[in-house]
mmCIF file of C-alpha atoms in Angstrom:
data_model
loop_
_atom_site.group_PDB
_atom_site.id
_atom_site.type_symbol
_atom_site.label_atom_id
_atom_site.label_comp_id
_atom_site.label_asym_id
_atom_site.label_seq_id
_atom_site.Cartn_x
_atom_site.Cartn_y
_atom_site.Cartn_z
ATOM 1 C CA MET A 1 -79.607 -5.554 12.018
ATOM 2 C CA LEU A 2 -79.093 -9.306 11.481
ATOM 3 C CA VAL A 3 -81.290 -11.013 8.888
ATOM 4 C CA SER A 4 -81.601 -14.807 8.512
ATOM 5 C CA ASP A 5 -83.483 -16.947 6.025
ATOM 6 C CA TYR A 6 -84.550 -19.295 8.834
ATOM 7 C CA ALA A 7 -84.877 -19.393 12.637
ATOM 8 C CA ASN A 8 -81.501 -18.826 14.263
ATOM 9 C CA ALA A 9 -80.847 -18.659 17.998
ATOM 10 C CA GLU A 10 -77.056 -18.686 17.580
ATOM 11 C CA LEU A 11 -76.259 -15.032 18.257
ATOM 12 C CA PRO A 12 -72.660 -15.526 19.514
ATOM 13 C CA PRO A 13 -71.495 -17.399 16.364
ATOM 14 C CA LEU A 14 -73.133 -14.722 14.223
ATOM 15 C CA THR A 15 -70.971 -12.038 15.816
ATOM 16 C CA ARG A 16 -67.630 -13.854 15.959
ATOM 17 C CA LEU A 17 -64.413 -13.851 13.930
ATOM 18 C CA THR A 18 -64.872 -11.708 10.806
ATOM 19 C CA THR A 19 -68.055 -9.928 11.877
ATOM 20 C CA PHE A 20 -67.721 -6.164 12.371
ATOM 21 C CA VAL A 21 -70.078 -3.671 13.995
ATOM 22 C CA LEU A 22 -70.698 -0.586 11.846
ATOM 23 C CA LYS A 23 -72.963 2.404 12.097
ATOM 24 C CA LYS A 24 -76.010 2.016 9.859
ATOM 25 C CA GLY A 25 -75.484 3.726 6.521
ATOM 26 C CA THR A 26 -71.664 3.492 6.599
ATOM 27 C CA SER A 27 -70.316 3.882 3.040
ATOM 28 C CA ASP A 28 -67.420 1.951 1.515
ATOM 29 C CA LYS A 29 -65.395 5.149 1.455
ATOM 30 C CA GLU A 30 -65.946 5.670 5.164
ATOM 31 C CA LEU A 31 -65.192 2.020 5.880
ATOM 32 C CA ALA A 32 -61.718 2.377 4.345
ATOM 33 C CA LYS A 33 -60.895 4.947 7.047
ATOM 34 C CA ALA A 34 -62.317 2.937 9.961
ATOM 35 C CA PRO A 35 -59.674 2.518 12.702
ATOM 36 C CA GLY A 36 -61.294 -0.577 14.191
ATOM 37 C CA THR A 37 -62.567 -1.188 17.714
ATOM 38 C CA GLY A 38 -59.772 -3.383 19.072
ATOM 39 C CA PRO A 39 -56.733 -2.609 21.231
ATOM 40 C CA PHE A 40 -54.652 -1.846 18.128
ATOM 41 C CA LYS A 41 -55.436 0.020 14.932
ATOM 42 C CA LEU A 42 -53.871 -0.208 11.499
ATOM 43 C CA ASP A 43 -51.106 2.273 10.786
ATOM 44 C CA ARG A 44 -49.904 0.873 7.466
ATOM 45 C CA TYR A 45 -50.203 -2.237 5.318
ATOM 46 C CA ARG A 46 -48.103 -3.358 2.372
ATOM 47 C CA ALA A 47 -47.757 -6.783 0.671
ATOM 48 C CA GLY A 48 -48.949 -8.753 3.679
ATOM 49 C CA ASN A 49 -46.826 -6.826 6.169
ATOM 50 C CA ALA A 50 -48.438 -4.406 8.573
ATOM 51 C CA ARG A 51 -47.808 -2.005 11.425
ATOM 52 C CA LEU A 52 -50.436 -1.755 14.156
ATOM 53 C CA VAL A 53 -50.371 1.016 16.763
ATOM 54 C CA ARG A 54 -52.039 1.208 20.137
ATOM 55 C CA ASN A 55 -55.672 2.364 20.055
ATOM 56 C CA ASP A 56 -55.894 4.831 22.938
ATOM 57 C CA GLN A 57 -59.680 4.957 22.504
ATOM 58 C CA TRP A 58 -60.090 1.238 23.171
ATOM 59 C CA TYR A 59 -62.776 0.462 25.720
ATOM 60 C CA GLY A 60 -61.003 -2.562 27.245
ATOM 61 C CA GLY A 61 -58.387 -0.940 29.468
ATOM 62 C CA THR A 62 -54.645 -0.431 29.358
ATOM 63 C CA VAL A 63 -52.664 -1.642 26.338
ATOM 64 C CA TYR A 64 -48.951 -1.981 27.061
ATOM 65 C CA LEU A 65 -47.296 -2.130 23.652
ATOM 66 C CA ASP A 66 -46.921 1.033 21.567
ATOM 67 C CA ALA A 67 -46.990 -0.862 18.292
ATOM 68 C CA ILE A 68 -46.818 -4.292 16.644
ATOM 69 C CA GLU A 69 -44.939 -4.996 13.423
ATOM 70 C CA VAL A 70 -46.441 -7.932 11.489
ATOM 71 C CA THR A 71 -44.095 -9.664 9.039
ATOM 72 C CA MET A 72 -45.109 -12.387 6.598
ATOM 73 C CA PHE A 73 -42.829 -15.377 5.876
ATOM 74 C CA GLU A 74 -42.939 -17.924 3.073
ATOM 75 C CA THR A 75 -42.823 -20.913 5.437
ATOM 76 C CA PRO A 76 -43.187 -21.589 9.181
ATOM 77 C CA GLN A 77 -39.549 -22.712 9.235
ATOM 78 C CA ALA A 78 -38.360 -19.394 7.793
ATOM 79 C CA MET A 79 -40.351 -17.593 10.489
ATOM 80 C CA ALA A 80 -38.909 -19.797 13.238
ATOM 81 C CA ASN A 81 -35.392 -19.221 11.911
ATOM 82 C CA ALA A 82 -35.931 -15.457 12.076
ATOM 83 C CA LEU A 83 -37.008 -15.792 15.717
ATOM 84 C CA LEU A 84 -34.040 -17.962 16.618
ATOM 85 C CA ALA A 85 -31.721 -15.440 14.941
ATOM 86 C CA GLY A 86 -33.179 -12.600 17.021
ATOM 87 C CA GLN A 87 -34.742 -10.829 14.033
ATOM 88 C CA ILE A 88 -38.290 -10.971 15.401
ATOM 89 C CA ASP A 89 -39.797 -11.268 18.884
ATOM 90 C CA VAL A 90 -42.641 -13.757 18.305
ATOM 91 C CA ALA A 91 -43.138 -16.578 15.795
ATOM 92 C CA SER A 92 -46.827 -17.486 15.781
ATOM 93 C CA ASN A 93 -47.796 -21.098 15.001
ATOM 94 C CA ALA A 94 -44.195 -22.088 14.413
ATOM 95 C CA GLY A 95 -44.946 -25.797 14.782
ATOM 96 C CA ALA A 96 -43.588 -28.802 16.639
ATOM 97 C CA VAL A 97 -40.307 -29.095 14.722
ATOM 98 C CA ALA A 98 -39.381 -25.537 15.669
ATOM 99 C CA ALA A 99 -40.408 -26.238 19.269
ATOM 100 C CA ARG A 100 -37.980 -29.162 19.461
ATOM 101 C CA THR A 101 -35.176 -26.950 18.150
ATOM 102 C CA ALA A 102 -35.946 -24.104 20.547
ATOM 103 C CA LYS A 103 -36.468 -26.245 23.641
ATOM 104 C CA SER A 104 -32.854 -26.036 24.784
ATOM 105 C CA ARG A 105 -32.493 -22.300 24.163
ATOM 106 C CA LYS A 106 -32.593 -20.180 27.336
ATOM 107 C CA ASP A 107 -33.253 -17.013 25.335
ATOM 108 C CA VAL A 108 -36.390 -18.478 23.719
ATOM 109 C CA GLN A 109 -39.669 -19.565 25.290
ATOM 110 C CA VAL A 110 -42.064 -22.122 23.840
ATOM 111 C CA VAL A 111 -45.740 -21.255 24.340
ATOM 112 C CA ARG A 112 -48.047 -24.256 23.969
ATOM 113 C CA ARG A 113 -51.751 -23.675 23.244
ATOM 114 C CA PRO A 114 -53.683 -26.994 23.514
ATOM 115 C CA ASP A 115 -56.364 -28.139 21.063
ATOM 116 C CA ASP A 116 -55.531 -25.379 18.602
ATOM 117 C CA MET A 117 -55.493 -26.497 14.985
ATOM 118 C CA SER A 118 -57.124 -29.220 12.906
ATOM 119 C CA MET A 119 -55.393 -30.696 9.845
ATOM 120 C CA PRO A 120 -57.973 -33.092 8.406
ATOM 121 C CA LEU A 121 -57.891 -35.029 5.184
ATOM 122 C CA VAL A 122 -60.786 -34.120 2.905
ATOM 123 C CA MET A 123 -62.467 -36.857 0.842
ATOM 124 C CA ARG A 124 -64.858 -35.629 -1.827
ATOM 125 C CA THR A 125 -68.338 -37.035 -1.207
ATOM 126 C CA ALA A 126 -70.190 -35.651 -4.245
ATOM 127 C CA ASP A 127 -68.451 -37.821 -6.829
ATOM 128 C CA GLY A 128 -65.176 -39.580 -7.544
ATOM 129 C CA PRO A 129 -63.457 -42.526 -5.856
ATOM 130 C CA PHE A 130 -64.462 -41.544 -2.304
ATOM 131 C CA ALA A 131 -68.147 -40.843 -2.921
ATOM 132 C CA ASP A 132 -69.123 -44.196 -1.378
ATOM 133 C CA ALA A 133 -69.489 -43.781 2.400
ATOM 134 C CA ARG A 134 -68.025 -47.263 2.901
ATOM 135 C CA VAL A 135 -64.784 -46.149 1.269
ATOM 136 C CA ARG A 136 -64.598 -43.069 3.489
ATOM 137 C CA GLU A 137 -65.186 -45.232 6.552
ATOM 138 C CA ALA A 138 -62.396 -47.554 5.410
ATOM 139 C CA MET A 139 -60.029 -44.595 5.086
ATOM 140 C CA ARG A 140 -60.850 -43.553 8.649
ATOM 141 C CA LEU A 141 -60.126 -47.082 9.876
ATOM 142 C CA VAL A 142 -56.788 -47.192 8.046
ATOM 143 C CA VAL A 143 -55.213 -44.271 9.879
ATOM 144 C CA ASP A 144 -53.092 -44.870 12.978
ATOM 145 C CA ARG A 145 -54.034 -41.783 14.942
ATOM 146 C CA GLU A 146 -51.601 -42.267 17.803
ATOM 147 C CA ALA A 147 -48.723 -42.603 15.352
ATOM 148 C CA MET A 148 -49.841 -39.469 13.494
ATOM 149 C CA VAL A 149 -49.848 -37.406 16.694
ATOM 150 C CA LYS A 150 -46.519 -38.830 17.811
ATOM 151 C CA GLN A 151 -44.678 -38.500 14.501
ATOM 152 C CA VAL A 152 -46.309 -35.552 12.723
ATOM 153 C CA LEU A 153 -46.882 -33.409 15.822
ATOM 154 C CA SER A 154 -43.949 -34.718 17.884
ATOM 155 C CA GLY A 155 -46.496 -35.399 20.618
ATOM 156 C CA TYR A 156 -47.682 -31.774 20.675
ATOM 157 C CA GLY A 157 -51.322 -32.680 20.153
ATOM 158 C CA THR A 158 -54.137 -35.136 20.817
ATOM 159 C CA VAL A 159 -56.010 -37.860 18.939
ATOM 160 C CA ALA A 160 -59.273 -36.705 17.308
ATOM 161 C CA ASN A 161 -62.405 -38.515 16.158
ATOM 162 C CA ASP A 162 -63.466 -37.126 12.751
ATOM 163 C CA ILE A 163 -65.746 -34.417 14.170
ATOM 164 C CA MET A 164 -64.732 -30.806 13.618
ATOM 165 C CA GLY A 165 -64.946 -28.395 16.554
ATOM 166 C CA THR A 166 -63.411 -30.441 19.359
ATOM 167 C CA GLY A 167 -63.212 -27.408 21.652
ATOM 168 C CA ASP A 168 -66.987 -26.943 21.678
ATOM 169 C CA PRO A 169 -68.511 -27.455 25.158
ATOM 170 C CA GLY A 170 -71.186 -29.498 23.371
ATOM 171 C CA TYR A 171 -68.656 -31.737 21.590
ATOM 172 C CA ALA A 172 -69.942 -35.342 21.540
ATOM 173 C CA LYS A 173 -67.407 -37.096 23.752
ATOM 174 C CA ASP A 174 -69.663 -40.156 23.989
ATOM 175 C CA VAL A 175 -69.250 -41.027 20.299
ATOM 176 C CA PRO A 176 -66.964 -44.112 20.165
ATOM 177 C CA GLN A 177 -63.362 -43.291 19.399
ATOM 178 C CA ARG A 178 -62.395 -44.810 16.045
ATOM 179 C CA GLU A 179 -59.489 -47.211 16.300
ATOM 180 C CA ARG A 180 -57.333 -48.614 13.544
ATOM 181 C CA ASP A 181 -58.895 -51.745 12.034
ATOM 182 C CA LEU A 182 -57.223 -52.854 8.806
ATOM 183 C CA ALA A 183 -59.328 -56.009 8.469
ATOM 184 C CA GLU A 184 -62.589 -54.058 8.597
ATOM 185 C CA ALA A 185 -61.160 -51.427 6.237
ATOM 186 C CA GLU A 186 -60.274 -54.120 3.706
ATOM 187 C CA ARG A 187 -63.759 -55.656 4.033
ATOM 188 C CA LEU A 188 -65.431 -52.305 3.380
ATOM 189 C CA LEU A 189 -63.203 -51.583 0.387
ATOM 190 C CA SER A 190 -64.038 -54.980 -1.092
ATOM 191 C CA GLU A 191 -67.752 -54.510 -0.464
ATOM 192 C CA ALA A 192 -67.652 -51.102 -2.149
ATOM 193 C CA LYS A 193 -65.637 -52.538 -5.071
ATOM 194 C CA PHE A 194 -62.945 -49.915 -4.545
ATOM 195 C CA ASP A 195 -60.276 -50.177 -7.245
ATOM 196 C CA LEU A 196 -57.042 -51.094 -5.469
ATOM 197 C CA SER A 197 -55.140 -51.335 -8.747
ATOM 198 C CA LYS A 198 -55.157 -47.544 -9.128
ATOM 199 C CA THR A 199 -52.938 -44.960 -7.477
ATOM 200 C CA TYR A 200 -54.795 -42.036 -5.904
ATOM 201 C CA GLU A 201 -53.327 -38.573 -5.484
ATOM 202 C CA LEU A 202 -53.343 -36.888 -2.090
ATOM 203 C CA VAL A 203 -52.707 -33.181 -2.610
ATOM 204 C CA THR A 204 -51.102 -31.130 0.145
ATOM 205 C CA THR A 205 -49.179 -27.911 0.764
ATOM 206 C CA GLU A 206 -46.491 -26.716 3.141
ATOM 207 C CA ASP A 207 -48.604 -23.787 4.342
ATOM 208 C CA ILE A 208 -48.309 -24.865 7.977
ATOM 209 C CA SER A 209 -45.872 -27.072 9.824
ATOM 210 C CA GLY A 210 -46.790 -30.761 9.724
ATOM 211 C CA LEU A 211 -49.363 -30.610 6.939
ATOM 212 C CA ALA A 212 -47.281 -32.229 4.201
ATOM 213 C CA GLU A 213 -45.808 -34.648 6.736
ATOM 214 C CA SER A 214 -49.302 -35.800 7.708
ATOM 215 C CA ALA A 215 -50.072 -36.608 4.084
ATOM 216 C CA THR A 216 -46.864 -38.601 3.684
ATOM 217 C CA LEU A 217 -47.396 -40.656 6.836
ATOM 218 C CA PHE A 218 -51.043 -41.348 6.005
ATOM 219 C CA ALA A 219 -50.058 -42.570 2.538
ATOM 220 C CA SER A 220 -47.624 -44.980 4.162
ATOM 221 C CA GLN A 221 -50.282 -46.257 6.561
ATOM 222 C CA ALA A 222 -52.855 -46.672 3.771
ATOM 223 C CA ARG A 223 -50.510 -48.978 1.871
ATOM 224 C CA GLU A 224 -50.983 -51.545 4.634
ATOM 225 C CA ALA A 225 -54.613 -51.870 3.513
ATOM 226 C CA GLY A 226 -53.639 -52.077 -0.154
ATOM 227 C CA ILE A 227 -54.483 -48.441 -0.952
ATOM 228 C CA LYS A 228 -51.828 -46.831 -3.142
ATOM 229 C CA ILE A 229 -51.543 -43.089 -2.570
ATOM 230 C CA LYS A 230 -49.184 -40.619 -4.230
ATOM 231 C CA VAL A 231 -48.573 -37.420 -2.273
ATOM 232 C CA VAL A 232 -48.537 -34.314 -4.482
ATOM 233 C CA LYS A 233 -47.278 -31.027 -3.035
ATOM 234 C CA GLN A 234 -48.667 -27.819 -4.508
ATOM 235 C CA GLU A 235 -47.764 -24.191 -3.932
ATOM 236 C CA SER A 236 -50.419 -22.422 -1.907
ATOM 237 C CA GLY A 237 -51.753 -20.347 -4.815
ATOM 238 C CA ALA A 238 -52.087 -23.348 -7.115
ATOM 239 C CA PHE A 239 -53.719 -25.382 -4.354
ATOM 240 C CA TYR A 240 -56.495 -22.878 -3.740
ATOM 241 C CA GLU A 241 -57.041 -22.349 -7.446
ATOM 242 C CA LYS A 242 -57.002 -25.973 -8.598
ATOM 243 C CA THR A 243 -57.611 -28.297 -5.639
ATOM 244 C CA TRP A 244 -59.469 -26.691 -2.730
ATOM 245 C CA LEU A 245 -63.241 -27.399 -2.917
ATOM 246 C CA LYS A 246 -62.621 -29.512 -6.046
ATOM 247 C CA GLY A 247 -60.110 -32.280 -5.346
ATOM 248 C CA ASP A 248 -60.916 -35.909 -4.573
ATOM 249 C CA LEU A 249 -58.430 -36.162 -1.701
ATOM 250 C CA TYR A 250 -56.442 -33.370 -0.077
ATOM 251 C CA THR A 251 -55.300 -31.895 3.216
ATOM 252 C CA THR A 252 -56.714 -28.755 4.733
ATOM 253 C CA TYR A 253 -56.349 -26.916 8.023
ATOM 254 C CA TRP A 254 -58.386 -24.721 10.321
ATOM 255 C CA GLY A 255 -57.103 -22.465 13.081
ATOM 256 C CA THR A 256 -60.371 -22.181 14.968
ATOM 257 C CA ASN A 257 -61.870 -25.013 16.921
ATOM 258 C CA ASP A 258 -64.432 -23.873 19.458
ATOM 259 C CA SER A 259 -67.737 -24.532 17.673
ATOM 260 C CA VAL A 260 -69.269 -27.579 15.991
ATOM 261 C CA VAL A 261 -71.966 -25.304 14.556
ATOM 262 C CA PHE A 262 -69.320 -23.018 13.019
ATOM 263 C CA PHE A 263 -67.891 -25.870 10.963
ATOM 264 C CA ALA A 264 -71.353 -27.155 10.106
ATOM 265 C CA SER A 265 -72.346 -23.769 8.703
ATOM 266 C CA LYS A 266 -69.056 -23.030 6.933
ATOM 267 C CA THR A 267 -68.096 -26.419 5.497
ATOM 268 C CA LEU A 268 -70.799 -29.067 5.858
ATOM 269 C CA VAL A 269 -74.315 -27.848 5.042
ATOM 270 C CA SER A 270 -75.139 -28.268 1.368
ATOM 271 C CA GLU A 271 -75.104 -24.543 0.584
ATOM 272 C CA ALA A 272 -71.896 -23.784 2.523
ATOM 273 C CA GLY A 273 -69.540 -21.526 0.607
ATOM 274 C CA GLN A 274 -66.527 -23.523 1.829
ATOM 275 C CA ASN A 275 -67.999 -27.000 1.445
ATOM 276 C CA GLU A 276 -64.609 -28.673 1.147
ATOM 277 C CA ALA A 277 -65.890 -32.201 0.530
ATOM 278 C CA GLY A 278 -68.914 -31.366 -1.627
ATOM 279 C CA PHE A 279 -71.025 -32.799 1.203
ATOM 280 C CA ALA A 280 -74.787 -32.762 0.581
ATOM 281 C CA ASP A 281 -76.845 -34.630 3.162
ATOM 282 C CA LYS A 282 -80.519 -33.700 3.626
ATOM 283 C CA LYS A 283 -80.652 -35.164 7.111
ATOM 284 C CA PHE A 284 -77.583 -33.177 8.149
ATOM 285 C CA ASP A 285 -79.008 -29.956 6.700
ATOM 286 C CA ALA A 286 -82.317 -30.434 8.513
ATOM 287 C CA THR A 287 -80.593 -31.266 11.792
ATOM 288 C CA TYR A 288 -78.328 -28.236 11.485
ATOM 289 C CA ARG A 289 -81.311 -25.935 11.068
ATOM 290 C CA LYS A 290 -82.958 -27.582 14.048
ATOM 291 C CA VAL A 291 -79.841 -26.994 16.165
ATOM 292 C CA ILE A 292 -79.570 -23.307 15.410
ATOM 293 C CA ALA A 293 -83.314 -22.785 15.885
ATOM 294 C CA THR A 294 -83.309 -24.385 19.351
ATOM 295 C CA ALA A 295 -82.895 -21.892 22.171
ATOM 296 C CA ASP A 296 -83.311 -24.270 25.113
ATOM 297 C CA PRO A 297 -79.761 -25.416 26.101
ATOM 298 C CA LYS A 298 -80.676 -29.003 27.022
ATOM 299 C CA ALA A 299 -82.754 -29.591 23.903
ATOM 300 C CA ARG A 300 -80.057 -27.996 21.761
ATOM 301 C CA ALA A 301 -77.379 -30.248 23.255
ATOM 302 C CA GLU A 302 -79.330 -33.362 22.245
ATOM 303 C CA VAL A 303 -79.868 -32.178 18.673
ATOM 304 C CA LEU A 304 -76.199 -31.169 18.465
ATOM 305 C CA LYS A 305 -75.210 -34.739 19.350
ATOM 306 C CA GLU A 306 -77.376 -35.997 16.489
ATOM 307 C CA LEU A 307 -75.690 -33.556 14.109
ATOM 308 C CA GLN A 308 -72.239 -34.756 15.149
ATOM 309 C CA ARG A 309 -73.207 -38.390 14.736
ATOM 310 C CA ILE A 310 -74.145 -37.740 11.109
ATOM 311 C CA GLU A 311 -70.815 -35.979 10.570
ATOM 312 C CA TYR A 312 -68.982 -38.875 12.227
ATOM 313 C CA ASP A 313 -70.751 -41.461 10.043
ATOM 314 C CA ARG A 314 -70.972 -39.788 6.648
ATOM 315 C CA SER A 315 -68.963 -36.594 6.183
ATOM 316 C CA GLY A 316 -65.886 -36.223 4.023
ATOM 317 C CA TYR A 317 -63.532 -35.374 6.884
ATOM 318 C CA LEU A 318 -60.859 -37.628 8.320
ATOM 319 C CA LEU A 319 -59.750 -35.691 11.396
ATOM 320 C CA TRP A 320 -57.003 -37.817 12.920
ATOM 321 C CA GLY A 321 -55.776 -35.364 15.550
ATOM 322 C CA MET A 322 -55.661 -31.870 16.955
ATOM 323 C CA ALA A 323 -52.385 -29.971 16.939
ATOM 324 C CA ASP A 324 -51.355 -27.803 19.841
ATOM 325 C CA GLY A 325 -50.563 -24.251 18.838
ATOM 326 C CA ILE A 326 -46.830 -23.686 19.226
ATOM 327 C CA ASP A 327 -45.563 -20.124 19.450
ATOM 328 C CA LEU A 328 -41.928 -19.197 19.959
ATOM 329 C CA ALA A 329 -41.027 -15.950 21.675
ATOM 330 C CA ALA A 330 -37.959 -14.119 22.880
ATOM 331 C CA SER A 331 -37.509 -14.456 26.629
ATOM 332 C CA LYS A 332 -38.228 -10.732 27.093
ATOM 333 C CA VAL A 333 -41.817 -11.094 25.823
ATOM 334 C CA ARG A 334 -44.367 -11.392 28.649
ATOM 335 C CA GLY A 335 -48.105 -12.035 28.832
ATOM 336 C CA LEU A 336 -48.565 -13.992 25.609
ATOM 337 C CA PRO A 337 -52.006 -15.655 25.413
ATOM 338 C CA GLU A 338 -52.295 -19.426 25.690
ATOM 339 C CA LEU A 339 -55.654 -19.563 23.932
ATOM 340 C CA ALA A 340 -56.484 -21.799 20.975
ATOM 341 C CA GLY A 341 -57.264 -20.545 17.481
ATOM 342 C CA TYR A 342 -57.431 -16.812 16.904
ATOM 343 C CA GLY A 343 -57.125 -16.277 20.648
ATOM 344 C CA ARG A 344 -53.385 -16.201 19.994
ATOM 345 C CA VAL A 345 -53.681 -12.656 18.583
ATOM 346 C CA GLN A 346 -55.246 -11.185 21.723
ATOM 347 C CA LEU A 347 -52.106 -9.202 22.486
ATOM 348 C CA GLU A 348 -53.470 -6.358 24.607
ATOM 349 C CA ASN A 349 -51.822 -7.746 27.767
ATOM 350 C CA VAL A 350 -48.427 -8.436 26.205
ATOM 351 C CA TRP A 351 -45.442 -6.430 27.419
ATOM 352 C CA LEU A 352 -41.658 -6.486 27.076
ATOM 353 C CA GLY A 353 -39.432 -7.166 30.070
#
């Protein structure tokens, strides 16, 4: 049974990602023994590493692999190095730098999954130096999006337009693409009385390939508008304890991209548990509820455009581009998915040649 506090016609998003179907009355003790309903089931798990074995009871047809060994690495580069050394068969989300290295190797294949990952800058809207919407708009006009895609992603990506969920069929493609405009950025900063004498910290991590590099390049671009930014790298644990959901300016990343409503519900409505920018906009909240309560596809599409326009104008996200997913695999691996986001782990059709 699904229970909602308000009208909600969005059944597919309610049953996606981390939603599991359980028999009514299932206890926690029983849940710990649940094998799962996918093509593979958990055999063992220890310190982030896992072994999955084929689920012969799976409803979806033939699964070719007997088992999958999942190994955690400290950095994407360490993972890519293990692949290139023949220690593992697949390096998932290895990044553009690893792709460049592997391109000339005949024993390695590069799998490119378009429109896969977002790496936005988050500007806190609730308080602090970026609370003024004019300042946030100036920051969005400072960034050179083409240069970010070319240099940070080595061209393995596309320019984005500050709206999360670019893979959504209802994504607002008619919203004008923001272009770099330093003169307008400087005018907005002056109008908002933004203090250009201060240096502002931009906190980032090296959790995924290109994240820290995006912060460094943006800081360089911002200097052209007189904004002084110091890039601060934090370890992942410290970042999520001290910065995430709290910081004035930081990088984040999301590996799912197929739903504008998903991001609205998770990160943008006032009560969202992962409201990264502290965004609280009554008009946005009301429009979001109207979207999810609208069952008619045409009417929903129009309200969804309105929701995206508010995000484009006032949210705390600066989404400069979308990174392609880059997986490296040994040449013997066949049938790897080319889907964005978590589609990369749909491995039921993978086999070894």
